[in-house]
């Protein structure tokens, strides 16, 4: 439940409180571009807390050629259940085996790539070949390489700051749904920004005031951290555009955008 003590849903509440103590407990997805084409990445975000794992130094992949992709190369409704069943099969027959960690997948350009970190690449290849022999209706390819620093996971699968923000935004919207929020009306969104230079505070405030925001509060956390809280009313379907604009602005001022908070509005 993403509610603070005052009953507000907050993206920064997710950001700081939903960190997991164990890996493989925080799967989520985001959309992006891969090779200039639409892609959907589903990744074990929680794994970042426990990498690199020195026992799993080889990255291995399975590329599955989809039979009915959409025109944009993503998976279609017609093939959705088949692909879900296939992934369940991977989990029960392959991923559960010792020495194989499943960390994410990328769907893009008519293929679905599954990524693993493994102890023994040869053992993985043999186990995969045995599994795929029972699923001969799909063409596939596989490979592996040494990746002791987990660069494929860090640099490709794991979301960048913008993508991670969309994940947090979606989680807050889902929490609002769970609490019966009325998304048809504008909501007051509270934003928080940290700045590292006092000389930047007033110029930043002047800029956001010119954009229609109002100041809630400003104070200093210590001699090097200055906090600005501000708000404005929005329709929630525009939230990703809103946070993109604020993050770009904050980056120009050398600060850090900590997220947004919102109160649940019940239908009248």
Tab-separated table of C-alpha atoms in Angstrom:
chain	number	residue	atom	x	y	z
A	1	UNK	CA	0.000	0.000	0.000
A	2	UNK	CA	1.544	3.292	-1.088
A	3	UNK	CA	0.091	5.646	1.492
A	4	UNK	CA	1.994	7.872	3.876
A	5	UNK	CA	0.805	8.649	7.393
A	6	UNK	CA	-1.325	11.494	6.051
A	7	UNK	CA	-3.133	9.240	3.608
A	8	UNK	CA	-1.341	10.442	0.490
A	9	UNK	CA	-0.064	8.272	-2.345
A	10	UNK	CA	3.495	9.241	-3.159
A	11	UNK	CA	5.961	8.249	-5.835
A	12	UNK	CA	8.851	8.964	-3.482
A	13	UNK	CA	7.202	6.732	-0.863
A	14	UNK	CA	7.580	3.865	-3.346
A	15	UNK	CA	11.078	4.984	-4.244
A	16	UNK	CA	12.378	4.834	-0.681
A	17	UNK	CA	10.128	2.356	1.100
A	18	UNK	CA	9.653	-0.371	-1.500
A	19	UNK	CA	13.305	-1.383	-1.693
A	20	UNK	CA	13.515	-5.115	-1.113
A	21	UNK	CA	15.969	-6.859	1.169
A	22	UNK	CA	16.116	-9.937	-1.033
A	23	UNK	CA	16.787	-10.069	-4.768
A	24	UNK	CA	14.200	-11.290	-7.260
A	25	UNK	CA	11.227	-9.771	-5.471
A	26	UNK	CA	10.539	-6.719	-7.604
A	27	UNK	CA	9.690	-7.507	-11.205
A	28	UNK	CA	8.277	-4.696	-13.336
A	29	UNK	CA	8.118	-3.541	-16.944
A	30	UNK	CA	8.634	-0.414	-18.999
A	31	UNK	CA	8.522	0.663	-22.638
A	32	UNK	CA	11.493	2.089	-24.511
A	33	UNK	CA	13.274	2.046	-27.871
A	34	UNK	CA	15.785	-0.651	-28.832
A	35	UNK	CA	17.605	-0.168	-32.134
A	36	UNK	CA	15.162	2.688	-32.866
A	37	UNK	CA	12.146	0.385	-32.604
A	38	UNK	CA	9.496	-0.009	-29.845
A	39	UNK	CA	10.457	-2.392	-27.068
A	40	UNK	CA	8.936	-3.723	-23.860
A	41	UNK	CA	11.363	-4.775	-21.128
A	42	UNK	CA	10.299	-6.891	-18.157
A	43	UNK	CA	13.073	-6.998	-15.559
A	44	UNK	CA	13.845	-8.087	-12.032
A	45	UNK	CA	14.563	-4.627	-10.606
A	46	UNK	CA	15.177	-6.078	-7.148
A	47	UNK	CA	18.178	-7.988	-8.429
A	48	UNK	CA	20.156	-4.722	-8.533
A	49	UNK	CA	20.502	-4.975	-4.752
A	50	UNK	CA	22.622	-8.122	-5.028
A	51	UNK	CA	24.855	-7.835	-8.088
A	52	UNK	CA	27.263	-8.748	-9.390
A	53	UNK	CA	26.865	-12.288	-8.100
A	54	UNK	CA	30.328	-13.827	-8.344
A	55	UNK	CA	28.831	-17.289	-8.692
A	56	UNK	CA	27.035	-16.289	-11.901
A	57	UNK	CA	29.532	-14.673	-14.235
A	58	UNK	CA	28.131	-15.720	-17.619
A	59	UNK	CA	25.213	-14.038	-19.335
A	60	UNK	CA	23.141	-16.395	-21.486
A	61	UNK	CA	20.150	-15.630	-23.650
A	62	UNK	CA	17.308	-17.347	-25.461
A	63	UNK	CA	15.855	-15.596	-28.504
A	64	UNK	CA	12.354	-16.734	-29.413
A	65	UNK	CA	10.979	-15.739	-32.811
A	66	UNK	CA	7.336	-14.809	-32.333
A	67	UNK	CA	4.803	-16.178	-34.823
A	68	UNK	CA	2.219	-13.390	-34.604
A	69	UNK	CA	3.934	-10.140	-33.585
A	70	UNK	CA	2.189	-6.808	-33.990
A	71	UNK	CA	3.162	-4.521	-36.855
A	72	UNK	CA	5.388	-2.554	-34.463
A	73	UNK	CA	7.255	-5.740	-33.457
A	74	UNK	CA	5.741	-6.131	-29.992
A	75	UNK	CA	3.721	-9.162	-28.866
A	76	UNK	CA	0.108	-9.454	-29.989
A	77	UNK	CA	-3.057	-10.348	-28.099
A	78	UNK	CA	-3.346	-13.457	-30.262
A	79	UNK	CA	0.007	-14.782	-29.054
A	80	UNK	CA	-0.155	-13.430	-25.510
A	81	UNK	CA	-1.298	-16.586	-23.715
A	82	UNK	CA	1.062	-18.825	-25.668
A	83	UNK	CA	4.018	-16.661	-24.670
A	84	UNK	CA	2.849	-16.585	-21.043
A	85	UNK	CA	2.594	-20.379	-21.014
A	86	UNK	CA	6.051	-20.627	-22.551
A	87	UNK	CA	7.535	-18.426	-19.833
A	88	UNK	CA	5.789	-20.494	-17.158
A	89	UNK	CA	7.375	-23.546	-18.762
A	90	UNK	CA	10.783	-21.877	-18.562
A	91	UNK	CA	10.238	-21.159	-14.883
A	92	UNK	CA	9.229	-24.686	-13.964
A	93	UNK	CA	11.573	-26.653	-16.219
A	94	UNK	CA	14.662	-24.510	-16.570
A	95	UNK	CA	14.891	-21.437	-14.350
A	96	UNK	CA	14.170	-23.411	-11.174
A	97	UNK	CA	17.318	-25.455	-11.759
A	98	UNK	CA	20.375	-24.637	-9.664
A	99	UNK	CA	22.920	-22.473	-11.437
A	100	UNK	CA	20.451	-20.460	-13.557
A	101	UNK	CA	19.132	-16.986	-12.685
A	102	UNK	CA	16.437	-15.426	-14.871
A	103	UNK	CA	16.838	-11.623	-14.784
A	104	UNK	CA	14.687	-10.170	-17.558
A	105	UNK	CA	13.347	-10.211	-21.083
A	106	UNK	CA	13.098	-7.841	-24.019
A	107	UNK	CA	10.299	-7.943	-26.598
A	108	UNK	CA	11.257	-6.057	-29.740
A	109	UNK	CA	11.266	-6.335	-33.538
A	110	UNK	CA	9.320	-9.602	-33.631
A	111	UNK	CA	11.416	-11.503	-31.110
A	112	UNK	CA	11.386	-12.094	-27.373
A	113	UNK	CA	14.810	-12.359	-25.763
A	114	UNK	CA	15.113	-13.993	-22.335
A	115	UNK	CA	18.236	-13.162	-20.303
A	116	UNK	CA	19.912	-15.321	-17.686
A	117	UNK	CA	23.062	-15.394	-15.585
A	118	UNK	CA	24.457	-18.887	-15.223
A	119	UNK	CA	27.229	-20.753	-13.469
A	120	UNK	CA	28.027	-23.179	-16.290
A	121	UNK	CA	27.171	-22.088	-19.868
A	122	UNK	CA	27.513	-25.621	-21.268
A	123	UNK	CA	25.114	-27.025	-18.698
A	124	UNK	CA	22.661	-24.227	-19.501
A	125	UNK	CA	22.852	-24.920	-23.243
A	126	UNK	CA	22.190	-28.620	-22.748
A	127	UNK	CA	19.251	-28.017	-20.422
A	128	UNK	CA	17.793	-25.467	-22.826
A	129	UNK	CA	18.164	-27.775	-25.828
A	130	UNK	CA	16.316	-30.507	-23.963
A	131	UNK	CA	13.532	-28.096	-23.081
A	132	UNK	CA	13.181	-26.598	-26.546
A	133	UNK	CA	12.960	-30.054	-28.135
A	134	UNK	CA	9.489	-30.258	-26.610
A	135	UNK	CA	8.541	-26.843	-28.069
A	136	UNK	CA	9.524	-27.356	-31.674
A	137	UNK	CA	6.840	-25.033	-33.068
A	138	UNK	CA	9.043	-22.013	-32.282
A	139	UNK	CA	12.315	-21.086	-33.938
A	140	UNK	CA	14.946	-19.953	-31.479
A	141	UNK	CA	18.621	-19.241	-30.982
A	142	UNK	CA	20.795	-19.018	-27.914
A	143	UNK	CA	24.230	-17.878	-26.839
A	144	UNK	CA	26.328	-16.776	-23.900
A	145	UNK	CA	29.298	-14.637	-22.970
A	146	UNK	CA	31.392	-13.814	-19.950
A	147	UNK	CA	29.808	-10.866	-18.123
A	148	UNK	CA	31.273	-10.832	-14.619
A	149	UNK	CA	30.147	-7.226	-14.024
A	150	UNK	CA	26.576	-7.944	-15.169
A	151	UNK	CA	26.760	-5.189	-17.791
A	152	UNK	CA	23.818	-6.590	-19.796
A	153	UNK	CA	21.617	-6.343	-16.725
A	154	UNK	CA	22.951	-2.955	-15.594
A	155	UNK	CA	23.194	-1.174	-18.921
A	156	UNK	CA	20.471	-2.768	-21.030
A	157	UNK	CA	17.719	-4.373	-18.947
A	158	UNK	CA	17.676	-2.102	-15.900
A	159	UNK	CA	15.588	1.069	-16.467
A	160	UNK	CA	17.259	4.443	-16.759
A	161	UNK	CA	16.040	7.313	-14.584
A	162	UNK	CA	13.226	8.303	-16.937
A	163	UNK	CA	11.947	4.745	-17.355
A	164	UNK	CA	12.191	4.114	-13.622
A	165	UNK	CA	10.075	7.200	-12.995
A	166	UNK	CA	7.344	5.847	-15.296
A	167	UNK	CA	7.350	2.653	-13.237
A	168	UNK	CA	6.920	4.630	-10.012
A	169	UNK	CA	4.186	6.753	-11.613
A	170	UNK	CA	2.288	3.640	-12.649
A	171	UNK	CA	2.555	2.150	-9.165
A	172	UNK	CA	1.035	5.261	-7.623
A	173	UNK	CA	-1.816	5.232	-10.154
A	174	UNK	CA	-2.448	1.562	-9.344
A	175	UNK	CA	-2.518	2.404	-5.630
A	176	UNK	CA	-5.028	5.168	-6.328
A	177	UNK	CA	-7.229	2.691	-8.186
A	178	UNK	CA	-7.098	0.350	-5.211
A	179	UNK	CA	-8.367	3.163	-2.985
A	180	UNK	CA	-11.262	4.146	-5.268
A	181	UNK	CA	-9.797	7.368	-6.614
A	182	UNK	CA	-11.746	9.441	-9.153
A	183	UNK	CA	-9.242	9.996	-11.980
A	184	UNK	CA	-11.727	12.039	-14.036
A	185	UNK	CA	-11.056	15.183	-11.990
A	186	UNK	CA	-7.852	17.231	-11.726
A	187	UNK	CA	-5.679	16.414	-8.714
A	188	UNK	CA	-3.312	18.591	-6.748
A	189	UNK	CA	0.131	17.068	-7.243
A	190	UNK	CA	2.802	17.932	-4.678
A	191	UNK	CA	6.376	17.834	-5.996
A	192	UNK	CA	9.674	17.881	-4.114
A	193	UNK	CA	13.062	18.935	-5.455
A	194	UNK	CA	16.493	18.930	-3.808
A	195	UNK	CA	19.013	21.563	-4.886
A	196	UNK	CA	22.678	21.638	-3.892
A	197	UNK	CA	23.362	25.356	-4.261
A	198	UNK	CA	21.574	28.105	-2.413
A	199	UNK	CA	22.146	30.444	-5.357
A	200	UNK	CA	19.965	28.157	-7.504
A	201	UNK	CA	16.938	28.153	-5.204
A	202	UNK	CA	15.384	31.498	-6.139
A	203	UNK	CA	16.001	31.133	-9.897
A	204	UNK	CA	14.400	27.686	-9.711
A	205	UNK	CA	11.411	29.066	-7.805
A	206	UNK	CA	11.029	31.911	-10.317
A	207	UNK	CA	11.024	29.366	-13.151
A	208	UNK	CA	8.389	27.062	-11.705
A	209	UNK	CA	6.190	30.023	-10.718
A	210	UNK	CA	6.307	31.148	-14.348
A	211	UNK	CA	5.077	27.661	-15.316
A	212	UNK	CA	1.986	27.941	-13.136
A	213	UNK	CA	3.181	26.076	-10.045
A	214	UNK	CA	2.711	27.354	-6.516
A	215	UNK	CA	5.234	27.073	-3.695
A	216	UNK	CA	4.284	24.905	-0.735
A	217	UNK	CA	7.486	25.311	1.290
A	218	UNK	CA	11.224	25.783	1.042
A	219	UNK	CA	13.848	24.901	3.611
A	220	UNK	CA	17.353	23.502	3.953
A	221	UNK	CA	18.044	19.934	5.066
A	222	UNK	CA	21.677	20.833	5.773
A	223	UNK	CA	24.166	23.411	4.504
A	224	UNK	CA	24.390	21.670	1.117
A	225	UNK	CA	20.810	20.482	0.540
A	226	UNK	CA	17.940	22.864	-0.200
A	227	UNK	CA	14.375	21.566	-0.494
A	228	UNK	CA	11.618	23.122	-2.592
A	229	UNK	CA	8.071	21.747	-2.332
A	230	UNK	CA	5.592	22.990	-4.951
A	231	UNK	CA	2.253	21.972	-6.462
A	232	UNK	CA	-0.190	22.317	-9.329
A	233	UNK	CA	-3.435	20.618	-10.400
A	234	UNK	CA	-3.347	18.059	-13.233
A	235	UNK	CA	-5.334	15.290	-14.842
A	236	UNK	CA	-3.518	12.095	-13.962
A	237	UNK	CA	-3.379	10.689	-17.493
A	238	UNK	CA	-0.711	13.341	-18.166
A	239	UNK	CA	1.525	12.359	-15.264
A	240	UNK	CA	4.445	10.985	-17.310
A	241	UNK	CA	4.593	14.205	-19.334
A	242	UNK	CA	4.495	16.229	-16.125
A	243	UNK	CA	7.356	14.349	-14.469
A	244	UNK	CA	9.414	14.427	-17.686
A	245	UNK	CA	9.140	18.230	-17.786
A	246	UNK	CA	10.035	18.608	-14.103
A	247	UNK	CA	12.965	16.205	-14.305
A	248	UNK	CA	14.353	18.054	-17.314
A	249	UNK	CA	14.015	21.364	-15.509
A	250	UNK	CA	15.605	20.049	-12.321
A	251	UNK	CA	18.507	18.623	-14.325
A	252	UNK	CA	19.145	22.086	-15.777
A	253	UNK	CA	19.493	23.382	-12.219
A	254	UNK	CA	21.759	20.543	-11.095
A	255	UNK	CA	19.195	19.223	-8.623
A	256	UNK	CA	17.356	15.997	-7.854
A	257	UNK	CA	13.629	15.389	-8.371
A	258	UNK	CA	12.362	13.278	-5.484
A	259	UNK	CA	8.860	12.581	-6.804
A	260	UNK	CA	5.277	13.607	-6.297
A	261	UNK	CA	2.500	13.102	-3.786
A	262	UNK	CA	-1.263	13.103	-4.146
A	263	UNK	CA	-4.424	12.709	-2.078
A	264	UNK	CA	-7.104	10.210	-3.000
A	265	UNK	CA	-10.297	11.834	-4.319
A	266	UNK	CA	-13.386	9.693	-3.900
A	267	UNK	CA	-16.129	9.950	-6.546
A	268	UNK	CA	-18.889	12.322	-5.443
